[in-house]
XYZ file of C-alpha atoms in Angstrom:
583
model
C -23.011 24.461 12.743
C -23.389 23.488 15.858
C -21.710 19.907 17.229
C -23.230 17.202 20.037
C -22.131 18.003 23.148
C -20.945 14.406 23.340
C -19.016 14.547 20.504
C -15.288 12.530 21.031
C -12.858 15.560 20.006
C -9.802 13.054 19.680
C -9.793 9.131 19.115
C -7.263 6.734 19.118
C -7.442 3.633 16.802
C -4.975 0.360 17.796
C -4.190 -1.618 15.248
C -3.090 -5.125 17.123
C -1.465 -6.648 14.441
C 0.801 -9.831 14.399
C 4.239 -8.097 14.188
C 3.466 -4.889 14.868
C 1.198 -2.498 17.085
C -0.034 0.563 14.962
C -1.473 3.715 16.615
C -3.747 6.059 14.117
C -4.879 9.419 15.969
C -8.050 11.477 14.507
C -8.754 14.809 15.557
C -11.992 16.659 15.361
C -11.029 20.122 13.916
C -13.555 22.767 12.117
C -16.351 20.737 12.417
C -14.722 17.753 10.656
C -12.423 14.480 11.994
C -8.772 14.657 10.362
C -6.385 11.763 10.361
C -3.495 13.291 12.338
C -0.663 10.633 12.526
C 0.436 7.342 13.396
C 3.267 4.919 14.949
C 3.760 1.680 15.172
C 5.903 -0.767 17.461
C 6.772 -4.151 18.012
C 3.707 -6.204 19.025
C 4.991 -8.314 22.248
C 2.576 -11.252 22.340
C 5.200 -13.917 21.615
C 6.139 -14.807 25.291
C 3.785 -15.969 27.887
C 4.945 -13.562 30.157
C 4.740 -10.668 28.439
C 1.551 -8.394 27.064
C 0.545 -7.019 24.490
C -0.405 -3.835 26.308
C 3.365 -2.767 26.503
C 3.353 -2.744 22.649
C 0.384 -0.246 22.764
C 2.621 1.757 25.028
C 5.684 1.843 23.421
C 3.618 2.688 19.901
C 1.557 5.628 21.958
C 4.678 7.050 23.632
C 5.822 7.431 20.196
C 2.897 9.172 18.982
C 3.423 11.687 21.793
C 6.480 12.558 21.200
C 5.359 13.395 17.630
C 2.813 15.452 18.376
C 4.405 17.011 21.603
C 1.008 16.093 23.553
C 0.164 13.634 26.235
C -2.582 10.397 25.804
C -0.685 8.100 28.932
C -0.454 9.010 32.801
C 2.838 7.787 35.012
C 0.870 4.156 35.193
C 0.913 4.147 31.722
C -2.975 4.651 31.468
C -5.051 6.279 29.203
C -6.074 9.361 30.389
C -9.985 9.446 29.411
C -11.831 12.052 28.907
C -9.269 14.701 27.386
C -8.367 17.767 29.634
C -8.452 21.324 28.644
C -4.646 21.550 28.567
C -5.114 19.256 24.792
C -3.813 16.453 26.859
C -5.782 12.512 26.763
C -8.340 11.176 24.629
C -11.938 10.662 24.583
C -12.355 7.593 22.632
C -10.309 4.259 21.392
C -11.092 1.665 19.099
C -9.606 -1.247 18.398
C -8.906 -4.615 16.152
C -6.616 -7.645 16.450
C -4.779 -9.874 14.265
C -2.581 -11.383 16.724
C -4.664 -14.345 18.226
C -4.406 -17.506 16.840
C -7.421 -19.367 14.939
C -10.271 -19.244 17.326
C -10.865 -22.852 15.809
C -14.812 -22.762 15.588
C -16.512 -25.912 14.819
C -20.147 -25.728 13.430
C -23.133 -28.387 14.123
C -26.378 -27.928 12.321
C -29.444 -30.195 11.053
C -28.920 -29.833 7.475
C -25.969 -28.523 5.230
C -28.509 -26.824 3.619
C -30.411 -25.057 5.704
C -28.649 -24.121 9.579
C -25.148 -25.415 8.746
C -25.335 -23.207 5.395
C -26.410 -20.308 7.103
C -23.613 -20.787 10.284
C -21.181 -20.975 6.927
C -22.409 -17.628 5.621
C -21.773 -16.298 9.257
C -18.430 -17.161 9.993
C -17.632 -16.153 6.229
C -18.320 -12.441 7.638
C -15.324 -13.043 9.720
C -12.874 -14.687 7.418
C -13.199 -17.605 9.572
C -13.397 -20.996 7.815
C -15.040 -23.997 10.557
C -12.205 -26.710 11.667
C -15.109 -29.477 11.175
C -18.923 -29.398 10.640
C -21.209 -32.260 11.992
C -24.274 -32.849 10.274
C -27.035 -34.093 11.896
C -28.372 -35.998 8.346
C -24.881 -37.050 7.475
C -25.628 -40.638 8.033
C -22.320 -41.377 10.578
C -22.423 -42.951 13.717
C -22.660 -40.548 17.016
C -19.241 -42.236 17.955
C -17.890 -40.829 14.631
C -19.222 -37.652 14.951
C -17.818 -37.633 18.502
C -14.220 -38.597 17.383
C -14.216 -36.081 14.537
C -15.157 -33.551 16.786
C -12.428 -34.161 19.261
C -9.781 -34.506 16.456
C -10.789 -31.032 15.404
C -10.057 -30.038 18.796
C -12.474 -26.515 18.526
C -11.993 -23.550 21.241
C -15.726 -22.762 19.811
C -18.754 -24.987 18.955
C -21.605 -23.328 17.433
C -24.745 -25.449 17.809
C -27.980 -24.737 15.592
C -30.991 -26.385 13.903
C -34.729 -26.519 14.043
C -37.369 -24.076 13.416
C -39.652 -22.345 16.438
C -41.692 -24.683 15.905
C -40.153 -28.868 15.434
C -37.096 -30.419 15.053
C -36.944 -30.264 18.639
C -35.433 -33.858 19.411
C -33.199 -33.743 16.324
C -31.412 -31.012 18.018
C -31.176 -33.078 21.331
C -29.446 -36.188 19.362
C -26.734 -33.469 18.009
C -26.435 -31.960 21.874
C -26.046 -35.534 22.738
C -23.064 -35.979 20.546
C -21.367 -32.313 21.795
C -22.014 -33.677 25.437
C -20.162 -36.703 25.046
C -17.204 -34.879 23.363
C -17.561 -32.375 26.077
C -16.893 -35.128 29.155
C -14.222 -36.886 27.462
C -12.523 -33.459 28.174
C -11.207 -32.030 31.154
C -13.086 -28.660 31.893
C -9.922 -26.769 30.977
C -9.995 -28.308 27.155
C -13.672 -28.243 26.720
C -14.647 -25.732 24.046
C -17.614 -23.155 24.935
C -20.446 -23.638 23.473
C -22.509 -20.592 20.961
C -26.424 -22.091 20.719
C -28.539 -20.839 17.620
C -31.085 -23.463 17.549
C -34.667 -23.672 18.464
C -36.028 -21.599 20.699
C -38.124 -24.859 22.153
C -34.606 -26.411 22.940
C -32.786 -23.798 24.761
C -34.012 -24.541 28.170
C -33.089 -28.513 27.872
C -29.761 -26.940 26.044
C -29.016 -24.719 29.067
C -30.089 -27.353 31.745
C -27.422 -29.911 30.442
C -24.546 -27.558 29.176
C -24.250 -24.713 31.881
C -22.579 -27.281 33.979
C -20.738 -29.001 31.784
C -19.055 -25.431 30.283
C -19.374 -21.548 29.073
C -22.624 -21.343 27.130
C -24.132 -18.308 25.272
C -27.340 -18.447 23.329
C -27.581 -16.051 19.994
C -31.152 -15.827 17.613
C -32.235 -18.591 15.573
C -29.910 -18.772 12.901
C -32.222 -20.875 10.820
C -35.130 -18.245 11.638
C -33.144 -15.141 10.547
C -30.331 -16.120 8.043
C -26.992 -14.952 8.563
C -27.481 -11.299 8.064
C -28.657 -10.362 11.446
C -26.669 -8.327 13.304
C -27.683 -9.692 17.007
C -26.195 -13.490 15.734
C -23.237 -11.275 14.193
C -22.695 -9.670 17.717
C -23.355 -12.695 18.877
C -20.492 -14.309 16.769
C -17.889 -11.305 17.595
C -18.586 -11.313 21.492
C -17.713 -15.199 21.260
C -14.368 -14.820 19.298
C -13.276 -11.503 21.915
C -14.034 -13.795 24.485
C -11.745 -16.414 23.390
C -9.010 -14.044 22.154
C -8.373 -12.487 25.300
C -7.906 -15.820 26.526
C -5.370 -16.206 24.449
C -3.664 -12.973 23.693
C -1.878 -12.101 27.190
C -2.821 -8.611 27.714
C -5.539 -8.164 25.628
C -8.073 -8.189 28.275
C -5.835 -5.620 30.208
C -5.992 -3.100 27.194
C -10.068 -3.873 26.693
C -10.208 -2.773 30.579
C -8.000 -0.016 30.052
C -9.155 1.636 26.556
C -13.212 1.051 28.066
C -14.206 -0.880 25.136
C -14.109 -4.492 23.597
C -11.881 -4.438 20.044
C -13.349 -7.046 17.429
C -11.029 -9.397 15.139
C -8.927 -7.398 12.390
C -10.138 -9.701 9.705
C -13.848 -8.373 10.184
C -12.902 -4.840 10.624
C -10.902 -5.291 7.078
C -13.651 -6.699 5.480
C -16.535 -4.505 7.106
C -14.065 -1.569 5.627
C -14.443 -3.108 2.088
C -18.053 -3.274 2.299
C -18.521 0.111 3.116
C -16.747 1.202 0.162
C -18.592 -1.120 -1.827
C -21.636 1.143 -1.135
C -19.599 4.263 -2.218
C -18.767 2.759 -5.924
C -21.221 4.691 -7.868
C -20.683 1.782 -10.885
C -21.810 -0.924 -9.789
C -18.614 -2.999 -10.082
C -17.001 -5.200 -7.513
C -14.096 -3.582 -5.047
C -11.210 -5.979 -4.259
C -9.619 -5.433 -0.907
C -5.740 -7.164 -0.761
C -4.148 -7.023 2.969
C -1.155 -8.218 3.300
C 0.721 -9.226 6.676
C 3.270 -11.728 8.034
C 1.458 -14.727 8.732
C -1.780 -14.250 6.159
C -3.520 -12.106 3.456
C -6.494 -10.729 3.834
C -8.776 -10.685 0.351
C -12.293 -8.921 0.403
C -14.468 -8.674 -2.498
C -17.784 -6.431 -1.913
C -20.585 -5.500 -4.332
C -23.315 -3.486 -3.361
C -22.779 -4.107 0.638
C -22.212 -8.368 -0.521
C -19.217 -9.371 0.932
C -17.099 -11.888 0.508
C -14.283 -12.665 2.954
C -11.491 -14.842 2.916
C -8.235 -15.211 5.577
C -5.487 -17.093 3.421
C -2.481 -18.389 5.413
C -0.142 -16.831 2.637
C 2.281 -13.724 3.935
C 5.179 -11.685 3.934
C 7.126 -13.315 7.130
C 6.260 -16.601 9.192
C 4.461 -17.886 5.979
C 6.771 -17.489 3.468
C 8.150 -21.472 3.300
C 4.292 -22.131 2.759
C 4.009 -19.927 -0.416
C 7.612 -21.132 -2.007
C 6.014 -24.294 -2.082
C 4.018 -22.962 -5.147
C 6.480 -21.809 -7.677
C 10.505 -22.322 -8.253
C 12.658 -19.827 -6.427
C 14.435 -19.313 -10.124
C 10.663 -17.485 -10.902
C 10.861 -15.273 -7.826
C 14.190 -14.281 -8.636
C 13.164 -13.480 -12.018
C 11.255 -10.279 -10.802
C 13.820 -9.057 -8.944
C 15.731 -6.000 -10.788
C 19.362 -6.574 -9.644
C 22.418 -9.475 -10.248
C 21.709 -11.749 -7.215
C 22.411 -15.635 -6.882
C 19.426 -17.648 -5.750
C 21.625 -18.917 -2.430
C 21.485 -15.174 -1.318
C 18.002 -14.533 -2.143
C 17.118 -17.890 -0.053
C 19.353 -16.535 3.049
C 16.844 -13.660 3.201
C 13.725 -15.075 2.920
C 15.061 -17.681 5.670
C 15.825 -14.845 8.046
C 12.651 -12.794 7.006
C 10.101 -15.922 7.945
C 12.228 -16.416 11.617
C 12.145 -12.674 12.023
C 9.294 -11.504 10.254
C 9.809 -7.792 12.095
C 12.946 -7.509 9.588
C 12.616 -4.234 8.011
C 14.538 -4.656 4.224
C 17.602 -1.974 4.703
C 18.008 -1.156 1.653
C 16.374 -1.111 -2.094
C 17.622 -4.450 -2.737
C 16.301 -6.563 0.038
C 13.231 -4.352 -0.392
C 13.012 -5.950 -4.051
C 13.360 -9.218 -3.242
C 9.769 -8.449 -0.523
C 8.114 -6.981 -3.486
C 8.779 -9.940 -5.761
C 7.632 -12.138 -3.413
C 3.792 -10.067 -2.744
C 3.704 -10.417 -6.685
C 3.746 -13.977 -6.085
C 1.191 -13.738 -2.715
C -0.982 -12.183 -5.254
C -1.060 -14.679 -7.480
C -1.671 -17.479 -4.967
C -4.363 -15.830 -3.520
C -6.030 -15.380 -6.773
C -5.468 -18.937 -7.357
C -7.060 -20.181 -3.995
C -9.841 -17.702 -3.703
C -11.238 -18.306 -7.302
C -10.462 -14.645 -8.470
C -9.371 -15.595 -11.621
C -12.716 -15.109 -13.395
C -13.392 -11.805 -11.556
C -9.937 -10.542 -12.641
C -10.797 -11.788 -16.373
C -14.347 -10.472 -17.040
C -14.726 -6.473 -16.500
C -16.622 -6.923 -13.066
C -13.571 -5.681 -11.256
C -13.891 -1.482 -10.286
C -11.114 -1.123 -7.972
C -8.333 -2.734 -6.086
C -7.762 -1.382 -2.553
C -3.792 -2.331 -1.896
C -3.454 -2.688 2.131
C -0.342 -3.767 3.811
C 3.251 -2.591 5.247
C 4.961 -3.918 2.249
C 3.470 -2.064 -0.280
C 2.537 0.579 2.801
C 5.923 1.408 3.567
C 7.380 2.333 -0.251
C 9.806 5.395 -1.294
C 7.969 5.475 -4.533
C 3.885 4.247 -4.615
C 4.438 3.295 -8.122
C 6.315 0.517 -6.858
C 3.181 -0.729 -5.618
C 1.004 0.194 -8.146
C 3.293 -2.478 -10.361
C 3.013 -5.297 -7.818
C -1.135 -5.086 -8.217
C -0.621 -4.882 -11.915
C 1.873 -7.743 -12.017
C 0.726 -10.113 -9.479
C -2.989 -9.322 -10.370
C -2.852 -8.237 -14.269
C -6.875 -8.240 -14.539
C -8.516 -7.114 -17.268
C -10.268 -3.584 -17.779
C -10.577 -0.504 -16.344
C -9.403 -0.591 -12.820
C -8.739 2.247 -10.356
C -5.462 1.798 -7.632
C -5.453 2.745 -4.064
C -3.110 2.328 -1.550
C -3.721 2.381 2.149
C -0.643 4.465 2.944
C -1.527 5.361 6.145
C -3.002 2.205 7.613
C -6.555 3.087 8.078
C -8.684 0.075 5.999
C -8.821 -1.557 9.143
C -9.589 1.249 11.339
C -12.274 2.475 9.127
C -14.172 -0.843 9.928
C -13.056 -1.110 13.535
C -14.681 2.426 14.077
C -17.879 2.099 11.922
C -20.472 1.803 14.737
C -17.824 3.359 17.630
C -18.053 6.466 15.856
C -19.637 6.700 12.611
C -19.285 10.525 12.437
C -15.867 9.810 12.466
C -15.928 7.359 9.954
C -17.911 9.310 7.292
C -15.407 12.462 7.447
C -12.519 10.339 6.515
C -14.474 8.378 3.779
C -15.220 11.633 1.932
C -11.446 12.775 2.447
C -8.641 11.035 0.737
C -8.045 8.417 3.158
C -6.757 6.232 0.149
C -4.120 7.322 -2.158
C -5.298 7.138 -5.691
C -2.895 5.649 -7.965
C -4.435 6.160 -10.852
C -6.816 4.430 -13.463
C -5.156 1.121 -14.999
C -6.398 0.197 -18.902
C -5.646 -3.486 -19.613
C -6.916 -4.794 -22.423
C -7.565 -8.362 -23.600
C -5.698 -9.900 -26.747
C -7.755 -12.265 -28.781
C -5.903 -15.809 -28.828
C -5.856 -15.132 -33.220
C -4.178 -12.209 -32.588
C -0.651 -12.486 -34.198
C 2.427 -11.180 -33.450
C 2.369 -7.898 -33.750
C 5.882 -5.726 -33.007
C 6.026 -4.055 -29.385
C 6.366 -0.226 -29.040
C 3.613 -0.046 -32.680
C 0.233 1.617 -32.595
C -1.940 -0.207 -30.959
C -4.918 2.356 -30.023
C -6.146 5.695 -30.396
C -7.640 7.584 -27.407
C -8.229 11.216 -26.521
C -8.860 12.971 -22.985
C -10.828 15.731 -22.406
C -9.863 17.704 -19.159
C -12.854 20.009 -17.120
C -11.799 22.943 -19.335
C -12.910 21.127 -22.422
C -9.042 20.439 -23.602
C -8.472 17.395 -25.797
C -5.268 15.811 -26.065
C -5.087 12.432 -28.098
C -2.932 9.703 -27.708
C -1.503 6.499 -29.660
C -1.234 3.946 -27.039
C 1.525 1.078 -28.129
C 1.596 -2.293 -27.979
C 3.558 -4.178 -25.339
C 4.416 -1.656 -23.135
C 2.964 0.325 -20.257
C 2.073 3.821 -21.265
C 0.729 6.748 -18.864
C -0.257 9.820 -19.381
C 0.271 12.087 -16.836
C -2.844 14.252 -15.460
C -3.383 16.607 -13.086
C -4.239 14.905 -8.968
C -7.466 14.581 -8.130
C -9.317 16.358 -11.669
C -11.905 14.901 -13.820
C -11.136 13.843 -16.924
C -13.072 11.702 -20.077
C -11.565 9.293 -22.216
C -12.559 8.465 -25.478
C -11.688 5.312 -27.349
C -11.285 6.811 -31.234
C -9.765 3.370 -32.875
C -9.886 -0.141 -31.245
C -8.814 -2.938 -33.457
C -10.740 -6.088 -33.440
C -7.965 -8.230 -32.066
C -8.350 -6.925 -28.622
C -11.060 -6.135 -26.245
C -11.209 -3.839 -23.204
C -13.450 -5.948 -20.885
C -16.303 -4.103 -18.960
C -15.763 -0.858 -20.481
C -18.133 0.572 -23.215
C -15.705 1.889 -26.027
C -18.813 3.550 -27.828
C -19.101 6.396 -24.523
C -16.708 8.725 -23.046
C -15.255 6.981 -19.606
C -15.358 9.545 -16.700
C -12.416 9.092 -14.188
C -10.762 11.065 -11.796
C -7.162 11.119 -11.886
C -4.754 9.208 -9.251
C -1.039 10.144 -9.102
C -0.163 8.489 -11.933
C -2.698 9.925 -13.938
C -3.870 7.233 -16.574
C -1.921 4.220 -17.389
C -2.193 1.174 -20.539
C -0.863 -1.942 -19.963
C -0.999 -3.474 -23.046
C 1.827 -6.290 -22.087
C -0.471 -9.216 -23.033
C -2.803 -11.949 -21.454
C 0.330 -13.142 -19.658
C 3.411 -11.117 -18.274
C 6.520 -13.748 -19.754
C 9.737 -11.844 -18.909
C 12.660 -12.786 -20.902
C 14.768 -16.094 -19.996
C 18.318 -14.717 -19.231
C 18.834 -12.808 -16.105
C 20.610 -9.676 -17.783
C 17.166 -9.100 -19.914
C 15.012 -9.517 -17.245
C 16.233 -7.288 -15.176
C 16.809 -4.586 -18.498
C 12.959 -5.250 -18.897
C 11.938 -4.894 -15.154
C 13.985 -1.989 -14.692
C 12.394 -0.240 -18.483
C 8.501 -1.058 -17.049
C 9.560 0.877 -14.131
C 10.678 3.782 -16.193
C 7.819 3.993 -18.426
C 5.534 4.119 -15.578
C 7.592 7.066 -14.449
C 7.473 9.149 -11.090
C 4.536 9.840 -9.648
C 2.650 13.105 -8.886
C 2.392 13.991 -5.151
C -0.940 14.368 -3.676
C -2.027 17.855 -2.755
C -2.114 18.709 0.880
């Protein structure tokens, strides 16, 4: 088959995270795009002085030195296009977690109509507005004025009004932005994103463009908040503003011949592609977790929902401790420690959030606390119901910590701990890092993007059973019959099982083979929500083949330390090791 002449033969994906700067390199070879490695190094946008460009370089120097080829000249540029000799690269992509909160305030007619739709906008971007001013909300313009300015926005999106009226009503709301405006020195005034009237935008422009940056998008009110000109609009607005910010970001944009967009869009972009993938109709539940905040995207049938939680694995950590006792994070971790020692760590991991854990045990004491990141962010992002009901299809685990793991199944157990939902749910981990770069890449190259969908970007972990005790249930002994299954394999072989109760049983299966399951006795005490127990249940099988958790509604670990580390440490050993993924 013959390939465009124009066809990028190696790409470069930069992952711009908080701590760290990730390079993923894709090769075109035999008429498909391969994943061919990665590195990472310390992101270096911390000082004022320094730029985040010399990350990229120190992460890409790696990269060549891995693969023994060259992608930076003597200046430390990318050489673009690539040269016979294999040496350079033809295209780079890019997304960005490292700016701070672009701080986007929204100003509409109604909260039903524009200021809804602005809402639905920035939700695209897990970007929640510092202050909304309603033009029908009944307050003075001097209170409008003074919330505006205690808000203190780096972005004011203006809209309201039809094609065809509301014309002065959007005037009175201008009025109130130009008085905020002028109170400001032209340093501190925010710019200015107008998706109003059409009928408005000349007046708009006439008063604005000399007060500060403007930009005019489509009416939002017009064409909802699905259209991908107000989108670009949106994303254009936020680069903008980052490279303001981020020293060195602008320098890399100039340099790698393209704009990046914001991580937590590419994340959630990635999630709703997926979403489209999912031949049964169930929701897919993206988790990303990084230092400073946790990504969680939920996606049905290309519906997205998006939100950026300031929960994490470094700066944020004194934030989540404020939700539970540090005796109950100590409780998950599998080893004799006092709670003074496990409070010394977690003190130096939120002032150095780079720390890498050095050996298993600090490397516990990170997993125990993403259990608990889980569980806040299914507490503040209403999840609860989703994780309850059958809806959920999958759970996409993103992330260095669970990322960077000697055994997967050690992340497979923080999703099933700090999520526990209910009914059939298939793991994957992002081991290599490429959730983001999948949506950073979508319209750069989606060639590119559609050859590592159909490969095994993800690792499967396998298929996780959980089913749901009815609150009459009574106390039946762990480790007894609790259900009867059989698999069938491709071949037609049955095997049958008898799951127990209170305990997490797999059954090992072959990587990446087709397999039914059929529920032969189900007791009336417990219910397997979402899955029809009358029909076979097609899966394919992850490298832990098929796993039951039938622990309970709740996980309650026992209340001395010596058994709770005896029952941590048996969980882990009934899950078992895990099958490695054929090359």
């Amino acid at each position: 088959m013959s390939q465009p002449q124009n066809l990028a033969k190696t790409v470069i994906y930069v992952d711009l995270g908080t701590v760290n700067t990730r390079i993923c390199l894709f090769d075109h070879q035999d008429h498909s795009y391969v994943f061919v490695g990665a590195a990472s190094a310390a992101t270096s946008n911390t000082d004022l002085n320094s730029s985040v460009y010399s990350g990229v370089v120190d992460a890409v120097r790696k990269l060549e030195r891995a693969t023994k080829r060259k992608f930076l000249d003597q200046n430390s540029n990318f050489m673009m296009p690539m040269k016979p000799d294999n040496s350079g690269i033809d295209q780079i992509g890019f997304s960005y977690t490292c700016n701070l909160d672009p701080r986007i305030a929204i100003m509409g007619l109604t909260q039903t109509g524009s200021l809804q739709n602005l809402r639905n906008l920035l939700a695209r971007t897990g970007i929640k507005p510092v202050v909304e001013i309603c033009a029908a909300d009944g307050l003075a313009i001097s209170e409008n004025i003074d919330r505006l300015l205690d808000a203190d926005p780096r972005i004011v999106i203006l809209a309201g009004g039809t094609e065809v009226g509301a014309e002065k009503a959007v005037y009175r709301l201008g009025e109130i932005l130009m008085f905020a405006c002028k109170s400001l020195s032209r340093e501190q005034r925010p710019e200015i994103l107008f998706m109003g009237s059409a009928l408005a935008e000349q007046q708009i422009e006439r008063v604005f463009s000399k007060i500060t940056d403007l930009s005019f998008a489509p009416n939002i009110l017009e064409i909802g908040s699905n259209d991908q000109s107000s989108l670009h609009s949106l994303i254009t607005m936020i680069n903008k503003n980052a490279q303001k910010q981020v020293p060195g970001l602008k320098d890399l944009c100039d340099r790698a011949r393209t704009d990046g967009i914001p991580g937590e869009f590419a994340f959630g972009r990635s999630i709703r592609l997926m979403s489209r993938l999912n031949k049964e109709n169930q929701h897919i539940l993206g988790i990303d977790i990084g230092s400073d905040h946790t990504l969680i995207a939920k996606a049905k049938n290309l519906d997205l929902s998006l939100h950026k939680l300031p929960l994490g694995i470094g700066s944020q950590i004194p934030a989540l401790l404020k939700s539970f006792e540090l005796s109950e994070l100590q409780s998950w971790i599998g080893f004799q420690i006092k709670e003074s020692e496990v409070q010394d760590y977690i003190c130096n991991k939120s002032v150095y959030p780079d720390l890498v854990p050095a050996n298993q045990y600090s490397a516990q004491i990170e997993q125990a606390l993403t259990r608990f990141v889980l569980k806040e962010s299914a507490k503040e992002t209403g999840l609860n119901t989703l994780l309850r009901d059958g809806s959920l299809g999958m759970v996409l685990l993103s992330g260095s910590v669970v990322r960077n793991v000697e055994d997967p199944g050690d992340s497979l157990l923080i999703g099933m701990d700090g999520l526990h939902p209910f009914g059939a749910i298939d793991y994957f981990l992002d081991m290599n890092g490429l959730a983001s770069a999948v949506g950073a890449l979508a319209q750069l190259n989606p060639i590119l993007v559609s050859h590592i969908m159909n490969a095994s970007t993800f690792l499967n972990l396998g298929k996780v059973i959980t089913p749901s005790f009815n609150q009459k249930t009574g106390k039946t002994q762990d480790g007894k019959k609790l259900l009867n299954i059989a698999i069938r394999d491709e071949a037609g072989n049955v095997r049958k099982f008898d799951v127990p109760r209170g305990r997490i049983f797999r059954i090992p299966l072959d990587y990446g083979k087709n397999y039914e399951l059929d529920f032969l006795q189900v007791p009336k005490e417990i219910s397997i929500p979402g899955v029809r127990i009358w029909t076979p249940l097609g899966f394919k099988s992850g490298c832990f083949g098929v796993v039951f958790d039938t622990r309970g509604n709740s996980l309650d670990l026992p209340k001395d330390r010596t058994s709770q580390i005896a029952k941590l440490k048996f969980w882990k050993e009934e899950l078992g090791p895990w099958v490695v993924q054929p090359s």
